[in-house]
mmCIF file with all atom_site columns, C-alpha atoms in Angstrom:
data_model
loop_
_atom_site.group_PDB
_atom_site.id
_atom_site.type_symbol
_atom_site.label_atom_id
_atom_site.label_alt_id
_atom_site.label_comp_id
_atom_site.label_asym_id
_atom_site.label_entity_id
_atom_site.label_seq_id
_atom_site.pdbx_PDB_ins_code
_atom_site.Cartn_x
_atom_site.Cartn_y
_atom_site.Cartn_z
_atom_site.occupancy
_atom_site.B_iso_or_equiv
_atom_site.pdbx_formal_charge
_atom_site.auth_seq_id
_atom_site.auth_comp_id
_atom_site.auth_asym_id
_atom_site.auth_atom_id
_atom_site.pdbx_PDB_model_num
ATOM 1   C CA . UNK A 1 1   ? -8.461  -10.397 -13.024 1.00 94.00 ? 1   UNK A CA 1
ATOM 2   C CA . UNK A 1 2   ? -5.144  -11.920 -11.964 1.00 95.00 ? 2   UNK A CA 1
ATOM 3   C CA . UNK A 1 3   ? -3.268  -10.359 -14.886 1.00 97.00 ? 3   UNK A CA 1
ATOM 4   C CA . UNK A 1 4   ? -4.697  -6.931  -14.097 1.00 98.00 ? 4   UNK A CA 1
ATOM 5   C CA . UNK A 1 5   ? -3.678  -7.241  -10.441 1.00 98.00 ? 5   UNK A CA 1
ATOM 6   C CA . UNK A 1 6   ? -0.130  -8.285  -11.360 1.00 98.00 ? 6   UNK A CA 1
ATOM 7   C CA . UNK A 1 7   ? 0.169   -5.298  -13.719 1.00 98.00 ? 7   UNK A CA 1
ATOM 8   C CA . UNK A 1 8   ? -1.054  -2.926  -10.996 1.00 98.00 ? 8   UNK A CA 1
ATOM 9   C CA . UNK A 1 9   ? 1.333   -4.533  -8.484  1.00 98.00 ? 9   UNK A CA 1
ATOM 10  C CA . UNK A 1 10  ? 4.327   -4.118  -10.786 1.00 98.00 ? 10  UNK A CA 1
ATOM 11  C CA . UNK A 1 11  ? 3.476   -0.468  -11.417 1.00 98.00 ? 11  UNK A CA 1
ATOM 12  C CA . UNK A 1 12  ? 3.066   0.145   -7.675  1.00 98.00 ? 12  UNK A CA 1
ATOM 13  C CA . UNK A 1 13  ? 6.416   -1.582  -7.165  1.00 98.00 ? 13  UNK A CA 1
ATOM 14  C CA . UNK A 1 14  ? 8.120   0.693   -9.684  1.00 98.00 ? 14  UNK A CA 1
ATOM 15  C CA . UNK A 1 15  ? 6.527   3.712   -8.024  1.00 98.00 ? 15  UNK A CA 1
ATOM 16  C CA . UNK A 1 16  ? 7.690   2.432   -4.640  1.00 98.00 ? 16  UNK A CA 1
ATOM 17  C CA . UNK A 1 17  ? 11.261  2.245   -5.902  1.00 98.00 ? 17  UNK A CA 1
ATOM 18  C CA . UNK A 1 18  ? 11.007  5.803   -7.267  1.00 98.00 ? 18  UNK A CA 1
ATOM 19  C CA . UNK A 1 19  ? 9.620   7.042   -3.943  1.00 97.00 ? 19  UNK A CA 1
ATOM 20  C CA . UNK A 1 20  ? 12.277  5.113   -2.027  1.00 96.00 ? 20  UNK A CA 1
ATOM 21  C CA . UNK A 1 21  ? 15.064  6.655   -4.100  1.00 96.00 ? 21  UNK A CA 1
ATOM 22  C CA . UNK A 1 22  ? 13.541  10.110  -3.670  1.00 96.00 ? 22  UNK A CA 1
ATOM 23  C CA . UNK A 1 23  ? 13.345  9.553   0.084   1.00 94.00 ? 23  UNK A CA 1
ATOM 24  C CA . UNK A 1 24  ? 16.935  8.349   0.278   1.00 92.00 ? 24  UNK A CA 1
ATOM 25  C CA . UNK A 1 25  ? 18.415  11.102  -1.846  1.00 92.00 ? 25  UNK A CA 1
ATOM 26  C CA . UNK A 1 26  ? 16.272  14.148  -2.628  1.00 93.00 ? 26  UNK A CA 1
ATOM 27  C CA . UNK A 1 27  ? 14.056  14.324  0.422   1.00 94.00 ? 27  UNK A CA 1
ATOM 28  C CA . UNK A 1 28  ? 16.926  14.623  2.896   1.00 88.00 ? 28  UNK A CA 1
ATOM 29  C CA . UNK A 1 29  ? 17.722  18.037  1.440   1.00 89.00 ? 29  UNK A CA 1
ATOM 30  C CA . UNK A 1 30  ? 14.326  19.574  2.214   1.00 93.00 ? 30  UNK A CA 1
ATOM 31  C CA . UNK A 1 31  ? 12.882  17.941  5.355   1.00 94.00 ? 31  UNK A CA 1
ATOM 32  C CA . UNK A 1 32  ? 14.141  16.635  8.698   1.00 93.00 ? 32  UNK A CA 1
ATOM 33  C CA . UNK A 1 33  ? 15.565  13.160  9.267   1.00 94.00 ? 33  UNK A CA 1
ATOM 34  C CA . UNK A 1 34  ? 12.441  12.312  11.259  1.00 94.00 ? 34  UNK A CA 1
ATOM 35  C CA . UNK A 1 35  ? 10.254  13.190  8.274   1.00 93.00 ? 35  UNK A CA 1
ATOM 36  C CA . UNK A 1 36  ? 12.465  11.111  5.974   1.00 95.00 ? 36  UNK A CA 1
ATOM 37  C CA . UNK A 1 37  ? 12.063  8.143   8.329   1.00 95.00 ? 37  UNK A CA 1
ATOM 38  C CA . UNK A 1 38  ? 8.297   8.613   8.289   1.00 94.00 ? 38  UNK A CA 1
ATOM 39  C CA . UNK A 1 39  ? 8.308   8.772   4.482   1.00 96.00 ? 39  UNK A CA 1
ATOM 40  C CA . UNK A 1 40  ? 10.254  5.516   4.396   1.00 97.00 ? 40  UNK A CA 1
ATOM 41  C CA . UNK A 1 41  ? 7.506   3.837   6.441   1.00 97.00 ? 41  UNK A CA 1
ATOM 42  C CA . UNK A 1 42  ? 5.042   4.729   3.692   1.00 97.00 ? 42  UNK A CA 1
ATOM 43  C CA . UNK A 1 43  ? 7.375   3.276   1.059   1.00 98.00 ? 43  UNK A CA 1
ATOM 44  C CA . UNK A 1 44  ? 7.943   0.115   3.083   1.00 98.00 ? 44  UNK A CA 1
ATOM 45  C CA . UNK A 1 45  ? 4.231   -0.576  3.496   1.00 98.00 ? 45  UNK A CA 1
ATOM 46  C CA . UNK A 1 46  ? 3.612   0.154   -0.162  1.00 98.00 ? 46  UNK A CA 1
ATOM 47  C CA . UNK A 1 47  ? 6.215   -2.445  -1.089  1.00 98.00 ? 47  UNK A CA 1
ATOM 48  C CA . UNK A 1 48  ? 4.808   -5.005  1.368   1.00 98.00 ? 48  UNK A CA 1
ATOM 49  C CA . UNK A 1 49  ? 1.475   -4.671  -0.349  1.00 98.00 ? 49  UNK A CA 1
ATOM 50  C CA . UNK A 1 50  ? 3.027   -4.963  -3.799  1.00 98.00 ? 50  UNK A CA 1
ATOM 51  C CA . UNK A 1 51  ? 4.051   -8.491  -2.800  1.00 98.00 ? 51  UNK A CA 1
ATOM 52  C CA . UNK A 1 52  ? 0.592   -9.136  -1.371  1.00 98.00 ? 52  UNK A CA 1
ATOM 53  C CA . UNK A 1 53  ? -0.988  -8.045  -4.666  1.00 98.00 ? 53  UNK A CA 1
ATOM 54  C CA . UNK A 1 54  ? 1.429   -10.206 -6.653  1.00 98.00 ? 54  UNK A CA 1
ATOM 55  C CA . UNK A 1 55  ? 0.394   -13.185 -4.537  1.00 97.00 ? 55  UNK A CA 1
ATOM 56  C CA . UNK A 1 56  ? -3.283  -12.367 -5.015  1.00 98.00 ? 56  UNK A CA 1
ATOM 57  C CA . UNK A 1 57  ? -2.791  -12.036 -8.757  1.00 97.00 ? 57  UNK A CA 1
ATOM 58  C CA . UNK A 1 58  ? -1.068  -15.370 -9.307  1.00 96.00 ? 58  UNK A CA 1
ATOM 59  C CA . UNK A 1 59  ? -2.764  -17.647 -6.785  1.00 95.00 ? 59  UNK A CA 1
ATOM 60  C CA . UNK A 1 60  ? -5.753  -19.860 -7.412  1.00 94.00 ? 60  UNK A CA 1
ATOM 61  C CA . UNK A 1 61  ? -6.875  -19.549 -3.780  1.00 95.00 ? 61  UNK A CA 1
ATOM 62  C CA . UNK A 1 62  ? -9.245  -16.650 -4.491  1.00 96.00 ? 62  UNK A CA 1
ATOM 63  C CA . UNK A 1 63  ? -12.165 -16.292 -6.851  1.00 96.00 ? 63  UNK A CA 1
ATOM 64  C CA . UNK A 1 64  ? -12.067 -13.372 -9.267  1.00 97.00 ? 64  UNK A CA 1
ATOM 65  C CA . UNK A 1 65  ? -14.691 -11.625 -7.140  1.00 97.00 ? 65  UNK A CA 1
ATOM 66  C CA . UNK A 1 66  ? -12.525 -11.926 -4.016  1.00 98.00 ? 66  UNK A CA 1
ATOM 67  C CA . UNK A 1 67  ? -9.444  -10.834 -5.981  1.00 98.00 ? 67  UNK A CA 1
ATOM 68  C CA . UNK A 1 68  ? -11.301 -7.719  -7.096  1.00 98.00 ? 68  UNK A CA 1
ATOM 69  C CA . UNK A 1 69  ? -12.377 -6.917  -3.533  1.00 98.00 ? 69  UNK A CA 1
ATOM 70  C CA . UNK A 1 70  ? -8.837  -7.446  -2.243  1.00 98.00 ? 70  UNK A CA 1
ATOM 71  C CA . UNK A 1 71  ? -7.420  -5.194  -4.950  1.00 98.00 ? 71  UNK A CA 1
ATOM 72  C CA . UNK A 1 72  ? -9.875  -2.434  -4.069  1.00 98.00 ? 72  UNK A CA 1
ATOM 73  C CA . UNK A 1 73  ? -9.145  -2.737  -0.347  1.00 98.00 ? 73  UNK A CA 1
ATOM 74  C CA . UNK A 1 74  ? -5.386  -2.630  -0.896  1.00 98.00 ? 74  UNK A CA 1
ATOM 75  C CA . UNK A 1 75  ? -5.591  0.353   -3.251  1.00 98.00 ? 75  UNK A CA 1
ATOM 76  C CA . UNK A 1 76  ? -7.804  2.307   -0.858  1.00 98.00 ? 76  UNK A CA 1
ATOM 77  C CA . UNK A 1 77  ? -5.625  1.317   2.101   1.00 98.00 ? 77  UNK A CA 1
ATOM 78  C CA . UNK A 1 78  ? -2.409  2.309   0.346   1.00 98.00 ? 78  UNK A CA 1
ATOM 79  C CA . UNK A 1 79  ? -3.865  5.605   -0.814  1.00 98.00 ? 79  UNK A CA 1
ATOM 80  C CA . UNK A 1 80  ? -4.967  6.476   2.701   1.00 98.00 ? 80  UNK A CA 1
ATOM 81  C CA . UNK A 1 81  ? -1.981  5.017   4.571   1.00 98.00 ? 81  UNK A CA 1
ATOM 82  C CA . UNK A 1 82  ? 1.065   5.567   2.380   1.00 98.00 ? 82  UNK A CA 1
ATOM 83  C CA . UNK A 1 83  ? -0.451  8.492   0.490   1.00 97.00 ? 83  UNK A CA 1
ATOM 84  C CA . UNK A 1 84  ? -1.184  10.443  3.652   1.00 97.00 ? 84  UNK A CA 1
ATOM 85  C CA . UNK A 1 85  ? 2.289   9.657   5.012   1.00 97.00 ? 85  UNK A CA 1
ATOM 86  C CA . UNK A 1 86  ? 3.883   10.910  1.791   1.00 97.00 ? 86  UNK A CA 1
ATOM 87  C CA . UNK A 1 87  ? 1.984   14.187  2.023   1.00 96.00 ? 87  UNK A CA 1
ATOM 88  C CA . UNK A 1 88  ? 2.453   14.591  5.782   1.00 95.00 ? 88  UNK A CA 1
ATOM 89  C CA . UNK A 1 89  ? 6.214   14.377  5.238   1.00 94.00 ? 89  UNK A CA 1
ATOM 90  C CA . UNK A 1 90  ? 6.066   17.858  3.734   1.00 93.00 ? 90  UNK A CA 1
ATOM 91  C CA . UNK A 1 91  ? 3.918   19.310  6.514   1.00 91.00 ? 91  UNK A CA 1
ATOM 92  C CA . UNK A 1 92  ? 6.929   21.044  8.081   1.00 86.00 ? 92  UNK A CA 1
ATOM 93  C CA . UNK A 1 93  ? 7.516   23.087  4.927   1.00 88.00 ? 93  UNK A CA 1
ATOM 94  C CA . UNK A 1 94  ? 6.173   26.639  4.892   1.00 86.00 ? 94  UNK A CA 1
ATOM 95  C CA . UNK A 1 95  ? 2.766   27.039  3.220   1.00 88.00 ? 95  UNK A CA 1
ATOM 96  C CA . UNK A 1 96  ? 2.187   23.269  3.124   1.00 90.00 ? 96  UNK A CA 1
ATOM 97  C CA . UNK A 1 97  ? -0.185  22.474  5.954   1.00 91.00 ? 97  UNK A CA 1
ATOM 98  C CA . UNK A 1 98  ? -1.764  19.066  5.533   1.00 93.00 ? 98  UNK A CA 1
ATOM 99  C CA . UNK A 1 99  ? -1.952  18.162  9.211   1.00 91.00 ? 99  UNK A CA 1
ATOM 100 C CA . UNK A 1 100 ? -5.666  17.440  8.716   1.00 93.00 ? 100 UNK A CA 1
ATOM 101 C CA . UNK A 1 101 ? -4.527  14.216  6.991   1.00 93.00 ? 101 UNK A CA 1
ATOM 102 C CA . UNK A 1 102 ? -3.153  12.803  10.254  1.00 93.00 ? 102 UNK A CA 1
ATOM 103 C CA . UNK A 1 103 ? -6.332  10.824  11.056  1.00 95.00 ? 103 UNK A CA 1
ATOM 104 C CA . UNK A 1 104 ? -6.407  9.382   7.524   1.00 97.00 ? 104 UNK A CA 1
ATOM 105 C CA . UNK A 1 105 ? -3.246  7.319   8.069   1.00 97.00 ? 105 UNK A CA 1
ATOM 106 C CA . UNK A 1 106 ? -4.694  4.914   10.677  1.00 97.00 ? 106 UNK A CA 1
ATOM 107 C CA . UNK A 1 107 ? -7.875  4.551   8.617   1.00 98.00 ? 107 UNK A CA 1
ATOM 108 C CA . UNK A 1 108 ? -5.685  3.370   5.746   1.00 98.00 ? 108 UNK A CA 1
ATOM 109 C CA . UNK A 1 109 ? -3.941  0.965   8.095   1.00 98.00 ? 109 UNK A CA 1
ATOM 110 C CA . UNK A 1 110 ? -7.263  -0.488  9.187   1.00 98.00 ? 110 UNK A CA 1
ATOM 111 C CA . UNK A 1 111 ? -8.299  -0.951  5.553   1.00 98.00 ? 111 UNK A CA 1
ATOM 112 C CA . UNK A 1 112 ? -5.010  -2.746  4.804   1.00 98.00 ? 112 UNK A CA 1
ATOM 113 C CA . UNK A 1 113 ? -5.457  -4.998  7.829   1.00 98.00 ? 113 UNK A CA 1
ATOM 114 C CA . UNK A 1 114 ? -9.011  -5.757  6.724   1.00 98.00 ? 114 UNK A CA 1
ATOM 115 C CA . UNK A 1 115 ? -7.704  -6.808  3.290   1.00 98.00 ? 115 UNK A CA 1
ATOM 116 C CA . UNK A 1 116 ? -5.390  -9.366  4.877   1.00 98.00 ? 116 UNK A CA 1
ATOM 117 C CA . UNK A 1 117 ? -8.128  -10.671 7.181   1.00 98.00 ? 117 UNK A CA 1
ATOM 118 C CA . UNK A 1 118 ? -10.646 -10.804 4.325   1.00 98.00 ? 118 UNK A CA 1
ATOM 119 C CA . UNK A 1 119 ? -8.100  -12.787 2.304   1.00 97.00 ? 119 UNK A CA 1
ATOM 120 C CA . UNK A 1 120 ? -7.565  -15.272 5.121   1.00 97.00 ? 120 UNK A CA 1
ATOM 121 C CA . UNK A 1 121 ? -11.284 -15.714 5.731   1.00 97.00 ? 121 UNK A CA 1
ATOM 122 C CA . UNK A 1 122 ? -11.887 -16.206 2.003   1.00 97.00 ? 122 UNK A CA 1
ATOM 123 C CA . UNK A 1 123 ? -9.272  -18.955 1.843   1.00 95.00 ? 123 UNK A CA 1
ATOM 124 C CA . UNK A 1 124 ? -10.645 -20.679 4.943   1.00 95.00 ? 124 UNK A CA 1
ATOM 125 C CA . UNK A 1 125 ? -14.222 -20.553 3.631   1.00 95.00 ? 125 UNK A CA 1
ATOM 126 C CA . UNK A 1 126 ? -13.299 -21.787 0.153   1.00 92.00 ? 126 UNK A CA 1
ATOM 127 C CA . UNK A 1 127 ? -11.428 -24.844 1.438   1.00 86.00 ? 127 UNK A CA 1
ATOM 128 C CA . UNK A 1 128 ? -9.060  -24.519 -1.537  1.00 80.00 ? 128 UNK A CA 1
ATOM 129 C CA . UNK A 1 129 ? -5.406  -25.475 -1.407  1.00 82.00 ? 129 UNK A CA 1
ATOM 130 C CA . UNK A 1 130 ? -2.709  -23.805 -3.479  1.00 75.00 ? 130 UNK A CA 1
ATOM 131 C CA . UNK A 1 131 ? -1.411  -25.477 -6.616  1.00 70.00 ? 131 UNK A CA 1
ATOM 132 C CA . UNK A 1 132 ? 2.240   -24.487 -6.632  1.00 58.00 ? 132 UNK A CA 1
#
């Protein structure tokens, strides 16, 4: 399970770099500075969670079952949080109305927060210590 999580994390990291470059260069030509800043929030949180997934993948603090649950929570949270932000960035363009996604963003944030809390609780309950 750890290997799979690390692979997913590295792919999400590469995608985050692509999105970050697009936001820094291409996006500024088609949307407002405010929208670019919002897009960058999505990229930033995606990258934060890449590091979280890398940690999950390489640590011995979680069972494979917990690792799987954490992966699912992070993927759902990122899809809802960062994914909705990415799409909402283009909401100001003509014929691209996705304002209905606005409420999805905080749901994604709550799912991401729950992943971190679930991870902490799992470590506390297991009583394990990291072997670094």
